[in-house]
CSV table of C-alpha atoms and ligand atoms in Angstrom, one decimal:
chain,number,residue,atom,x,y,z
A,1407,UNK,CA,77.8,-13.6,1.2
A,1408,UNK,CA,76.1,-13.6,4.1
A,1409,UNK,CA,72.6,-14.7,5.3
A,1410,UNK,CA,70.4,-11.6,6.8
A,1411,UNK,CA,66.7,-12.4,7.3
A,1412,UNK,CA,66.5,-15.5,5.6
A,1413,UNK,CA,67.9,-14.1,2.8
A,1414,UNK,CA,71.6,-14.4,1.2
A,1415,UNK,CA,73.1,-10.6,0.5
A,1416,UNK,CA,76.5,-9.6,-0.9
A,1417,UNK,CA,77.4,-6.5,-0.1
A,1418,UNK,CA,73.8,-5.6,1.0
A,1419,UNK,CA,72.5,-7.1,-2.5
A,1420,UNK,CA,70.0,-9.3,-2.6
A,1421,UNK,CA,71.4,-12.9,-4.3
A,1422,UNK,CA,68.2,-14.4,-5.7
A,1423,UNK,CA,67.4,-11.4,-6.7
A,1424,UNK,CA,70.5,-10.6,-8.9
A,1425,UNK,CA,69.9,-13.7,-10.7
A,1426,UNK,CA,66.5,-13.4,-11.3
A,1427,UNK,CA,67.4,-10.0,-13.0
A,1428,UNK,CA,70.5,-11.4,-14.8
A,1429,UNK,CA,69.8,-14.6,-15.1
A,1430,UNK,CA,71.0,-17.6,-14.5
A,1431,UNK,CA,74.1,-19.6,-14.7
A,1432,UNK,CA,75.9,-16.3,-13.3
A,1433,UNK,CA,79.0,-15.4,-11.5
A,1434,UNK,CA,78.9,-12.2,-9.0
A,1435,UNK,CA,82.1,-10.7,-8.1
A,1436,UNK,CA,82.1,-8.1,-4.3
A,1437,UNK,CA,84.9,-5.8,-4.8
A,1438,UNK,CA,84.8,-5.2,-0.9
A,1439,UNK,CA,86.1,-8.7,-0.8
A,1440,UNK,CA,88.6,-7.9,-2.9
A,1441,UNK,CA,89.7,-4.9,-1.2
A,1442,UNK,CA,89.4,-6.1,2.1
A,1443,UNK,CA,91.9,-9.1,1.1
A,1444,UNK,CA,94.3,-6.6,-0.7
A,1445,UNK,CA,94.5,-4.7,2.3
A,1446,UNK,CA,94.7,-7.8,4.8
A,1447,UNK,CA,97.5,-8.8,2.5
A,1448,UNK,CA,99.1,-4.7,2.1
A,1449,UNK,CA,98.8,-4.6,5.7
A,1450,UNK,CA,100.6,-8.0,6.6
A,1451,UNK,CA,103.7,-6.6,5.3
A,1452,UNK,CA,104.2,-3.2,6.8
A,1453,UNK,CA,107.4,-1.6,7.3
A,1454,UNK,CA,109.1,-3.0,3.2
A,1455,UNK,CA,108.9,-1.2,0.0
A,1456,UNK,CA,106.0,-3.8,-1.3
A,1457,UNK,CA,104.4,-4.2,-4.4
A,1458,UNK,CA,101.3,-6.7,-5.0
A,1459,UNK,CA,100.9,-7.6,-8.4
A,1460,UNK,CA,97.4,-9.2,-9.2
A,1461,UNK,CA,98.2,-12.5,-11.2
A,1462,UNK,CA,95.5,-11.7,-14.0
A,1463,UNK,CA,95.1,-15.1,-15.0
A,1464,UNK,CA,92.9,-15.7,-11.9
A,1465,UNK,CA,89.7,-13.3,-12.9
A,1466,UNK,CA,91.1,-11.4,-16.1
A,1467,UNK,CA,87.7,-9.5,-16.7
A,1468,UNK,CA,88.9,-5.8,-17.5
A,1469,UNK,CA,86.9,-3.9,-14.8
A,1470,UNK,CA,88.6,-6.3,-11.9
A,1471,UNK,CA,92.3,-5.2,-13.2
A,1472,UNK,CA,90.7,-1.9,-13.5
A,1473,UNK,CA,89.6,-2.4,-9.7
A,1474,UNK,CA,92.8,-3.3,-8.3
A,1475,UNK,CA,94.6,-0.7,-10.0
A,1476,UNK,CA,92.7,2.0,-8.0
A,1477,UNK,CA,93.9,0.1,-5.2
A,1478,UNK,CA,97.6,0.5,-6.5
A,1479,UNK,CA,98.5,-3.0,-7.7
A,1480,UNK,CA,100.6,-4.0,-10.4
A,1481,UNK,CA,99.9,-6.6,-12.8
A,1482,UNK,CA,101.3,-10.4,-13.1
A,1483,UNK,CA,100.5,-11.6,-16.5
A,1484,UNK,CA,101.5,-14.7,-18.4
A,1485,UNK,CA,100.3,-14.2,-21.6
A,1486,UNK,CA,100.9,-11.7,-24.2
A,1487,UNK,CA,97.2,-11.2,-24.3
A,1488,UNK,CA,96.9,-10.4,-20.7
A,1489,UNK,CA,99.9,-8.1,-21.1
A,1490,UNK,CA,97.3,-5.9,-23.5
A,1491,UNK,CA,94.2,-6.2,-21.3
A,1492,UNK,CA,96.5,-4.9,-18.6
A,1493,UNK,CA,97.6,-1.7,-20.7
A,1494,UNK,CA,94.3,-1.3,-22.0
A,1495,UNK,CA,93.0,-0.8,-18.8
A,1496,UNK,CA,95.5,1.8,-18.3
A,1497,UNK,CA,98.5,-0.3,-16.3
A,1498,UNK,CA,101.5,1.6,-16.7
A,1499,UNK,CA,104.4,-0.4,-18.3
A,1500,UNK,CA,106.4,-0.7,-15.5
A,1501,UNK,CA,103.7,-1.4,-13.2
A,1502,UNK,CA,103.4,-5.2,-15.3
A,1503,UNK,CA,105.5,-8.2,-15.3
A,1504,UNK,CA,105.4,-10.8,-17.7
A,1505,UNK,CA,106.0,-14.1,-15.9
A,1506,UNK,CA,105.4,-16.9,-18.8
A,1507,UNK,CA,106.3,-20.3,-19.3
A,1508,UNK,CA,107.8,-22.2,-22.7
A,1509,UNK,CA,106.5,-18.9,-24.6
A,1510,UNK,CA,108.7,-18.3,-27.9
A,1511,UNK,CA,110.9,-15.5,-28.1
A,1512,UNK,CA,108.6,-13.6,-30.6
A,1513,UNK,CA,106.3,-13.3,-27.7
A,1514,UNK,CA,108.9,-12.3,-25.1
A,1515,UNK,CA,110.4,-9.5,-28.1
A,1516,UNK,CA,106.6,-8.0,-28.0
A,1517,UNK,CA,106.5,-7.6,-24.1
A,1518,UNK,CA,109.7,-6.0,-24.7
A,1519,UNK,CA,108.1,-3.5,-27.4
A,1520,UNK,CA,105.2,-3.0,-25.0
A,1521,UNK,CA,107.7,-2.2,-22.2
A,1522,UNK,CA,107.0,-4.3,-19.5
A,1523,UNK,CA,109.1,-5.8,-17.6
A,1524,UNK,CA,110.3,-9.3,-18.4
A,1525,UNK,CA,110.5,-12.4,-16.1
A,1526,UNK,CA,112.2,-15.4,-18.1
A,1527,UNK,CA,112.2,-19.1,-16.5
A,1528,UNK,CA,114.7,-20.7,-18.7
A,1529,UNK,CA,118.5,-20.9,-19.9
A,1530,UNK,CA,117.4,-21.3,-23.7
A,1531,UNK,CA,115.6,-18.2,-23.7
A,1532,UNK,CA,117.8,-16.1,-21.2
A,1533,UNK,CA,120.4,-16.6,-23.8
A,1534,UNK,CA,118.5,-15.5,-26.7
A,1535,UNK,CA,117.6,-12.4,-24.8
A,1536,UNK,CA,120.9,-11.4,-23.7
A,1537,UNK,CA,122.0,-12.1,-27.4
A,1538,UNK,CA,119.2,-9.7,-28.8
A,1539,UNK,CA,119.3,-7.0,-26.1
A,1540,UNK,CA,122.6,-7.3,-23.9
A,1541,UNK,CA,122.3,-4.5,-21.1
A,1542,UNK,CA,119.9,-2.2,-23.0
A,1543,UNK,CA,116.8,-4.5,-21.2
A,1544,UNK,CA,116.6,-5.5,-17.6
A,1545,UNK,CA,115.5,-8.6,-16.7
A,1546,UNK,CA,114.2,-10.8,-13.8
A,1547,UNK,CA,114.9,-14.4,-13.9
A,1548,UNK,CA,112.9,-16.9,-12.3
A,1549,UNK,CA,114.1,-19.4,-9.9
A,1550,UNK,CA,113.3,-22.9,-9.1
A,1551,UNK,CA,114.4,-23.0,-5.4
A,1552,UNK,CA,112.6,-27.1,-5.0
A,1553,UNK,CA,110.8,-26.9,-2.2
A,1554,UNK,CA,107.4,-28.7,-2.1
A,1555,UNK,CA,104.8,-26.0,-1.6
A,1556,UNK,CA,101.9,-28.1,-0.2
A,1557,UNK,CA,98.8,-28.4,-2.4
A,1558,UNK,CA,97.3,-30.6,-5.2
A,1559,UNK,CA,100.6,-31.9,-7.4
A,1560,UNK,CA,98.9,-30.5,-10.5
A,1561,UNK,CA,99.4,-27.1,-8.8
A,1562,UNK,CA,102.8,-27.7,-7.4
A,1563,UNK,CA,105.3,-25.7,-9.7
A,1564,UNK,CA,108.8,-25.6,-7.3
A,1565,UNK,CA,109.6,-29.4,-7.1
A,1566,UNK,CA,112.0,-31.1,-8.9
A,1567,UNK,CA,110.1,-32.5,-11.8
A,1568,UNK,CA,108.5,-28.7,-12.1
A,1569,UNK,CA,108.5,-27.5,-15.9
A,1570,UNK,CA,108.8,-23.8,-13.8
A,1571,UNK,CA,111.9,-21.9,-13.3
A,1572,UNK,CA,115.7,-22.0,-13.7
A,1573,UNK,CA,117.2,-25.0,-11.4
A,1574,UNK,CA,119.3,-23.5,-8.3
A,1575,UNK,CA,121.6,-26.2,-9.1
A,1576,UNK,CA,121.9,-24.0,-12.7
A,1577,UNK,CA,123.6,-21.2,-11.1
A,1578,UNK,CA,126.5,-21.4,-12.1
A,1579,UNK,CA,125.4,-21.2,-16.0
A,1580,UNK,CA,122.9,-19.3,-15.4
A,1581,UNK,CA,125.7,-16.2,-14.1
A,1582,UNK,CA,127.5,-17.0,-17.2
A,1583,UNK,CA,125.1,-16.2,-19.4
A,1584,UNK,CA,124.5,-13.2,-17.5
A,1585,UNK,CA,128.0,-12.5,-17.1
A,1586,UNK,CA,128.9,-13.2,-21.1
A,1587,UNK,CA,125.9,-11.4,-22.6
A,1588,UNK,CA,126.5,-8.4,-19.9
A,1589,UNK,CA,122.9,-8.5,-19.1
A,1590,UNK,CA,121.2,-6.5,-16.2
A,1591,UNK,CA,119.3,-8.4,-13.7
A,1592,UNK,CA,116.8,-6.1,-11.9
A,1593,UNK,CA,114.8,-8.7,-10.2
A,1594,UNK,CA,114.9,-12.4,-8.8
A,1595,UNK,CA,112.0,-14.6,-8.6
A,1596,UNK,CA,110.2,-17.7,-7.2
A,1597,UNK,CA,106.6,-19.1,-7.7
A,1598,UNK,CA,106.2,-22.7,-6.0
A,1599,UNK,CA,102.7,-23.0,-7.1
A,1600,UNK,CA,99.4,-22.9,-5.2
A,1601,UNK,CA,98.1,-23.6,-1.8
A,1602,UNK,CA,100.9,-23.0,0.5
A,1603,UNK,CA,100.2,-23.9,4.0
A,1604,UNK,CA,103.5,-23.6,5.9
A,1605,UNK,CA,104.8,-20.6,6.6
A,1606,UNK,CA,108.4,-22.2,7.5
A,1607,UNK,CA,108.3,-24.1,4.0
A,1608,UNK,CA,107.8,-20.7,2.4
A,1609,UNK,CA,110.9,-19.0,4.5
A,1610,UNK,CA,112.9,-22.1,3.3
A,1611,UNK,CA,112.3,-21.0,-0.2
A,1612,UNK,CA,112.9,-17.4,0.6
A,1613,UNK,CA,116.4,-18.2,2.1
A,1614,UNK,CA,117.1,-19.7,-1.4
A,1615,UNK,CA,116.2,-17.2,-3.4
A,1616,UNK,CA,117.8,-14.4,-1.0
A,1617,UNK,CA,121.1,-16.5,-1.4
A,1618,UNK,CA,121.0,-16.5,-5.3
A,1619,UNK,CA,119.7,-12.5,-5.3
A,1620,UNK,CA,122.9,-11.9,-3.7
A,1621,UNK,CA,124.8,-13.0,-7.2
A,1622,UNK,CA,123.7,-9.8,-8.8
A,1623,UNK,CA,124.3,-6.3,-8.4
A,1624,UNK,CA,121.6,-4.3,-9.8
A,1625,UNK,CA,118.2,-5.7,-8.1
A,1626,UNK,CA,115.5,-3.5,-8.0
A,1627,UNK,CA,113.0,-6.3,-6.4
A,1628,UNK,CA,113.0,-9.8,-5.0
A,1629,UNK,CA,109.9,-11.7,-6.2
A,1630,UNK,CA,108.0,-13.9,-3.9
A,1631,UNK,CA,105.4,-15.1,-6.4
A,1632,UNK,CA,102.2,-16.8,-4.7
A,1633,UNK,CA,100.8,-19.5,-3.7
A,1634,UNK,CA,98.5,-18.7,-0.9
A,1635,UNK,CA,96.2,-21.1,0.4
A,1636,UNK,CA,92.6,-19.8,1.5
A,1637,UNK,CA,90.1,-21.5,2.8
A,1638,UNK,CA,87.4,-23.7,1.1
A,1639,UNK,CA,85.1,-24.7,4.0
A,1640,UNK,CA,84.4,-23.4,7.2
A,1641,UNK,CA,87.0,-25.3,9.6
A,1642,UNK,CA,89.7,-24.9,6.8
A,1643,UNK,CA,93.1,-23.6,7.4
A,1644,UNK,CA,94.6,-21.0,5.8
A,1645,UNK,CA,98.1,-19.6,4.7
A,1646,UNK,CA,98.8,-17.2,7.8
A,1647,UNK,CA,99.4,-14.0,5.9
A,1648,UNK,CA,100.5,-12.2,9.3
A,1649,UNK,CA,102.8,-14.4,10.4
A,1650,UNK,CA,104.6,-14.7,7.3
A,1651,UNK,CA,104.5,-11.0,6.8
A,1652,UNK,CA,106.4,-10.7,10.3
A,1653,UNK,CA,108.6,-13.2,9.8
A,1654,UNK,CA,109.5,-12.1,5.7
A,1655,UNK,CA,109.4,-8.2,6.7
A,1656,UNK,CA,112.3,-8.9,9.6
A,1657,UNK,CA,115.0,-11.1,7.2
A,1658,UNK,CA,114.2,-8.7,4.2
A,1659,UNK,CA,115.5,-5.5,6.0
A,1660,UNK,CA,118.3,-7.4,7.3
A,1661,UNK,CA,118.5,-8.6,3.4
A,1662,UNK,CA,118.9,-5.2,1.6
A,1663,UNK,CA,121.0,-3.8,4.6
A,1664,UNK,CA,123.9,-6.3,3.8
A,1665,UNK,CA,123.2,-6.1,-0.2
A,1666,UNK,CA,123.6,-2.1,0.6
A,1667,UNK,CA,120.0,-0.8,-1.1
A,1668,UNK,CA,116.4,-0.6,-0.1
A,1669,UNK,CA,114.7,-3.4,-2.5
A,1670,UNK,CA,111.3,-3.7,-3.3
A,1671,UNK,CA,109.4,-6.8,-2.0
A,1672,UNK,CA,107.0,-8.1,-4.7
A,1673,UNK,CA,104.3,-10.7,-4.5
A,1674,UNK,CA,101.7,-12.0,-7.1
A,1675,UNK,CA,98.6,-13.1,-5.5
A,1676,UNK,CA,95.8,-14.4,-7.7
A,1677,UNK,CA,93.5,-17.0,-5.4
A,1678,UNK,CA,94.4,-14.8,-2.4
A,1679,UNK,CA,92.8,-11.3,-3.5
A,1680,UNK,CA,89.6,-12.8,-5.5
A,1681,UNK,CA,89.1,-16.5,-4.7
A,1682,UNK,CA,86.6,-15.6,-1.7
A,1683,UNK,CA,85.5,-12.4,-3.6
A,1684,UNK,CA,83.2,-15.2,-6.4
A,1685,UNK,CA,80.2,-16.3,-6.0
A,1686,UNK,CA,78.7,-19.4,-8.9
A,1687,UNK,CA,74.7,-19.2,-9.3
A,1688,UNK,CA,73.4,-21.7,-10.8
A,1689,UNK,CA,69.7,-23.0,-11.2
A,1690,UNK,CA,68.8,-27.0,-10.4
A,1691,UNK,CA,66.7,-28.2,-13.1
A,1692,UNK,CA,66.6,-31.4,-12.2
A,1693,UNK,CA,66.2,-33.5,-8.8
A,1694,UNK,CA,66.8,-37.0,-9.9
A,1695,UNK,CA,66.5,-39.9,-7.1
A,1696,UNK,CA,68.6,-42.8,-7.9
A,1697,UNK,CA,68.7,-46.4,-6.1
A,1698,UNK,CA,72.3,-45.4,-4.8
A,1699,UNK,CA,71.8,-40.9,-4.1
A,1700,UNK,CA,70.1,-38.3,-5.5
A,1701,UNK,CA,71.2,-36.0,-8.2
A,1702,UNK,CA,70.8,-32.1,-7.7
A,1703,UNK,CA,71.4,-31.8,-11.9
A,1704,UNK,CA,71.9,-28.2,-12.3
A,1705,UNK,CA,72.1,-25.6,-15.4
A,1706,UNK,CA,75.7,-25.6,-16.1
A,1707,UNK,CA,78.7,-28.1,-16.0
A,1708,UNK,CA,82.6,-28.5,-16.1
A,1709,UNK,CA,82.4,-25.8,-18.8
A,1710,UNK,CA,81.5,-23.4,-16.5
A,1711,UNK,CA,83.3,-24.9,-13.9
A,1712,UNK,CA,85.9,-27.2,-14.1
A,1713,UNK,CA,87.7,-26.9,-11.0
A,1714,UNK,CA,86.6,-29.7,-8.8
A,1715,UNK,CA,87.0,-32.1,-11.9
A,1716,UNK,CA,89.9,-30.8,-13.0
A,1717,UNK,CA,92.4,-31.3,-9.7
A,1718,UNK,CA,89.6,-32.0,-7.0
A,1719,UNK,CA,88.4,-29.0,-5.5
A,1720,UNK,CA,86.0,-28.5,-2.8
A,1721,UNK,CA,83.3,-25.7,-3.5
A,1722,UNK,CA,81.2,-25.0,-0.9
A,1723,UNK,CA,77.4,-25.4,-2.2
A,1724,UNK,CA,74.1,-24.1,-0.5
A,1725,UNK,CA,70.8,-23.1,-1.4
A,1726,UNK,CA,69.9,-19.9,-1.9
A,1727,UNK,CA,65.8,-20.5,-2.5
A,1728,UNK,CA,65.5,-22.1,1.2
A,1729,UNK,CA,68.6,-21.3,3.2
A,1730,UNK,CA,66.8,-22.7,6.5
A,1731,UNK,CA,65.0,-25.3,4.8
A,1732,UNK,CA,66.0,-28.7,6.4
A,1733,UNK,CA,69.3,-30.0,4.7
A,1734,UNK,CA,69.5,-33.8,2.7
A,1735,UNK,CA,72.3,-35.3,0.7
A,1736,UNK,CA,72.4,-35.0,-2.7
A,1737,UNK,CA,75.2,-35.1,-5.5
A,1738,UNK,CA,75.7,-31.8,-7.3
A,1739,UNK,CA,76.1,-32.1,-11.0
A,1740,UNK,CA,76.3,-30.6,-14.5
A,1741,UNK,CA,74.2,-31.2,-17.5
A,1742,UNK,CA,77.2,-31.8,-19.3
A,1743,UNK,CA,77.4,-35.0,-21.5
A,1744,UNK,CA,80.8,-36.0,-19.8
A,1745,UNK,CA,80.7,-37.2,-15.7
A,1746,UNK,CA,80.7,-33.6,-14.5
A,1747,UNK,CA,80.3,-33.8,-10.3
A,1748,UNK,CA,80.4,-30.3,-8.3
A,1749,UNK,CA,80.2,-32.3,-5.3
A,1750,UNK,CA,79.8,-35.8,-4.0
A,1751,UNK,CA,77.8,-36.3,-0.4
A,1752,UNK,CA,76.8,-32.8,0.3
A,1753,UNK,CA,74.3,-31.4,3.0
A,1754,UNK,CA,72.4,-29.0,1.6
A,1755,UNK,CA,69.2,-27.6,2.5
A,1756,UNK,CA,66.5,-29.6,0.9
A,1757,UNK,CA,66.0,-29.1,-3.2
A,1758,UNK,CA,63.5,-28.3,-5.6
A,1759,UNK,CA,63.3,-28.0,-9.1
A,1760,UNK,CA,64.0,-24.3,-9.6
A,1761,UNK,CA,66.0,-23.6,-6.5
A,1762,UNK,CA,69.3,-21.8,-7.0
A,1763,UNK,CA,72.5,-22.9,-5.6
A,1764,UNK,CA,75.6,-20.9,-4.6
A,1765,UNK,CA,79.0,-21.9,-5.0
A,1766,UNK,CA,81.4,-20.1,-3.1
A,1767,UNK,CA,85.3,-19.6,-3.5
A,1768,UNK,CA,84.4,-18.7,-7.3
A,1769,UNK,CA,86.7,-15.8,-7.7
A,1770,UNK,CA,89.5,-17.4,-8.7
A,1771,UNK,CA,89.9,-19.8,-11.6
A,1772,UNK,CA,86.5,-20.7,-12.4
A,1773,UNK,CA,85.9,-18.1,-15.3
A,1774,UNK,CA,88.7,-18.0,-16.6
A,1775,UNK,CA,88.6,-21.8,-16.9
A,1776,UNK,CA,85.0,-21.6,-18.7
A,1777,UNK,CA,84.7,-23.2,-22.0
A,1778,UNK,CA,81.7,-23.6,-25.2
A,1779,UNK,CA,82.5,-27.4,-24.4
A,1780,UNK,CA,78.6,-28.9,-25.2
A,1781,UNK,CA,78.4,-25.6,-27.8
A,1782,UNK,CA,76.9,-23.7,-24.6
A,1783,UNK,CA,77.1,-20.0,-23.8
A,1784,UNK,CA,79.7,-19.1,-21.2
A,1785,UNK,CA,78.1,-17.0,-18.0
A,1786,UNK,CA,77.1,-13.4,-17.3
A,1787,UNK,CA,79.3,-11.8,-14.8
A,1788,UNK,CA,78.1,-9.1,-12.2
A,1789,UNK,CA,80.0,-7.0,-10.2
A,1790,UNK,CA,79.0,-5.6,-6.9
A,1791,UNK,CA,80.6,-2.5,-6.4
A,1792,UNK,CA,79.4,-0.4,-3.3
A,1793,UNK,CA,75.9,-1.4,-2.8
A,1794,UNK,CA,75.4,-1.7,-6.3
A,1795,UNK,CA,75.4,-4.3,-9.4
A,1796,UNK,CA,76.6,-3.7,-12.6
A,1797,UNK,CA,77.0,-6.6,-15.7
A,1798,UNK,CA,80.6,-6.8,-16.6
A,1799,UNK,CA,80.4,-9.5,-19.0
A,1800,UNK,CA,77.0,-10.1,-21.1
A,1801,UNK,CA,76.1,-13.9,-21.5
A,1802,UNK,CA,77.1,-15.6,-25.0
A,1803,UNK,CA,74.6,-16.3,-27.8
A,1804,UNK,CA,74.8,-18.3,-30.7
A,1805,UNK,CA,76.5,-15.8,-32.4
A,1806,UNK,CA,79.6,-16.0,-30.2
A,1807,UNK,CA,79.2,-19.6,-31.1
A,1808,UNK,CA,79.7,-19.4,-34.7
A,1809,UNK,CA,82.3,-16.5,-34.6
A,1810,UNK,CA,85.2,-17.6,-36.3
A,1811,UNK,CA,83.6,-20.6,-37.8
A,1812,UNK,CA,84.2,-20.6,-41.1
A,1813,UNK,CA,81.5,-22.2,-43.5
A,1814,UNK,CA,82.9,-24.2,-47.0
A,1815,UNK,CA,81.0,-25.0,-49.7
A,1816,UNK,CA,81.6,-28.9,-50.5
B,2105,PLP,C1,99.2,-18.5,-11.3
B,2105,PLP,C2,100.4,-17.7,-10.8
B,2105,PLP,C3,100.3,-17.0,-9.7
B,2105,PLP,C4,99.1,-16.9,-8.8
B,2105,PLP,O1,98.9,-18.0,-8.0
B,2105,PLP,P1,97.8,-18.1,-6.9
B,2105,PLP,O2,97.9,-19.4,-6.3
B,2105,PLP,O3,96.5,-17.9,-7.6
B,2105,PLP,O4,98.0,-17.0,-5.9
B,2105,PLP,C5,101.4,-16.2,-9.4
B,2105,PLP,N1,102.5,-16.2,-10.1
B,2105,PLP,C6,102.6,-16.9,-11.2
B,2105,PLP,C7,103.9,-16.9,-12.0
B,2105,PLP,C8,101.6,-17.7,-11.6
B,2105,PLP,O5,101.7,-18.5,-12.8
């Protein structure tokens, strides 16, 4: 989003005016955003056989999977569900990876049926599937290499106390089930959680997992997973994409020459590709002066939202009524019954009832979080596409409500 004349414009559209059309809260999606990340990301890691699989659980609306498959993406899902949006849009098979956690093996024997392939994280489960299926299904196994990616904990998945991934101190056990159950391992695979910042902490973690790929014979790909910080506020830092890609392109060559094949690198972003891409709308209803701040109380809460409550993040906030107007603090919240702060201290350009505020990095997380907590409708989501908006989701009514209540007579 960016301010032209006074006025806020994604992609060339006008901001205000998108929500006074669709109404207001409302999140707004810029698939040049999208694309231009994608390509930043693509382009970082020139010179491998690389496949980006969009982790779905980020933004799983239908027409953004449908998005990045024009761009050639595959498809990281962890849930049987988005394993079916995925083919519904028209994701071949093999072009989605089901990477769940503590799922039963009913749900792991329908991926199967569907045809995808399978990523399992633990020893129970890798047993039950070489039992059921032996050699006739490849799988990938996912690897705990215990490195501390950087981040909030409740994002951390590689440390030690991680639910996440099979132990590199498993290895041994883990090639015996392989070995006993004759099973075909096509791929390897780490995921050490969000908001990576060092590049060297994520090498560390790659010379793990090169060192375990070597155990088995039949790789087709080596799974870096994600994690990829991008910035929240202006001054932030970010995970350089460039200098990893350097470094990562130059050891995985040297990687597949000794193992004696030409792997495919794989990645899953999910923040990286649609974090920045998001935009949150939301109206202020109420300016409310207290003896210690004043409250911006807006039209939506930690239902809509629940990021910064939920593991402390920071989304930027302006106002898109008067982006030049002179800026005051105030304390952004939700009209949720439940303490439900956007964002403590901020400088923001000064509010009246009415205004509408932005948040930005709303891409990522932030619908696919949304809830009916308070019985309230969930958003509308728009979707600029070339110059143009287009509703992708229609906002909730009481009908959506009541669906799947069941009324007794007592
Ligand atoms: C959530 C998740 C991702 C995406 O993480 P980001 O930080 O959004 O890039 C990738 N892989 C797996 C297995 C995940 O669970």
């Amino acid at each position: 989003m960016e301010l032209v004349n006074n006025r806020y414009k994604i992609d060339k559209v006008d901001a205000l005016s998108i929500v006074e059309k669709y109404g207001s809260p409302l999140y707004v999606y810029d698939t040049a955003r999208m694309k231009n990340q994608y390509e930043k990301f693509f382009n970082a890691f020139k010179g491998v056989n690389l496949k980006i699989n969009f982790a779905c659980k980020a933004l799983t609306n239908i027409n953004i999977l449908k998005f990045f498959m024009g761009l050639g993406a595959g498809i990281d899902a962890v849930s049987i569900q988005e394993v079916q949006l995925a083919l519904r849009v028209g994701y071949k098979p093999e072009n989605i990876i089901f990477t769940p956690n503590c799922v039963s093996m009913n749900e792991i024997k329908k991926a199967v049926d569907f045809g995808v392939r399978i990523n399992i994280d633990n020893l129970s489960i890798l047993e039950q599937f070489g039992h059921e299926y032996g050699n006739n299904i490849p799988v990938c196994v996912r690897i705990n290499p215990h490195i501390m990616g950087g981040g909030h904990e409740k994002i951390s998945t590689g440390h030690i106390d991680s639910k996440f991934g099979i132990s590199i101190y498993q290895m041994p056990h883990l090639k015996r089930v392989i070995d006993a159950n004759n099973m075909r391992v096509e791929g390897v695979h780490m995921h050490t959680g969000s908001d990576i910042l060092d590049v060297d902490v994520f090498l560390k973690g790659t010379e793990i997992l090169l060192d375990v790929a070597k155990n088995f014979p039949d790789l087709e790909y080596i799974d870096f997973g994600s994690g990829f910080k991008v910035p929240y506020k202006s001054d932030d830092i970010q995970t350089d994409i460039n200098a990893l890609g350097n470094k990562l392109v130059k050891r995985f060559q040297e990687f597949c020459k000794d193992y004696g094949k030409s792997l495919t690198l794989m990645f899953e972003p999910g923040k990286f590709l649609v974090s920045e891409a998001g935009y949150f709308f939301a109206r202020v209803n109420v300016v409310k002066q207290t003896t210690a701040t004043v409250f911006a109380g807006l039209d939506t809460g930690l239902n809509h939202l629940i990021r910064p409550m939920f593991y402390d993040t920071y989304h930027h906030i302006v106002n898109v009524s008067k982006p030049k107007a002179n800026t005051r603090i105030y304390t952004v919240v939700g009209y949720i019954c439940e303490t439900d702060t956007f964002g403590w201290n901020r400088k923001i350009s000064e509010i009246s009832e009415g205004d509408v505020l932005a948040f930005f990095n709303a891409g990522a997380y932030c619908f696919a979080m949304a809830s009916n907590y308070n019985s309230r409708y969930r958003p509308a989501e728009v979707l600029i596409h070339e110059g143009k908006d287009y509703l992708i989701r229609s906002r909730e009514t009481i009908d959506d409500i009541l669906r799947n209540q069941v009324e007794i007579e007592f």
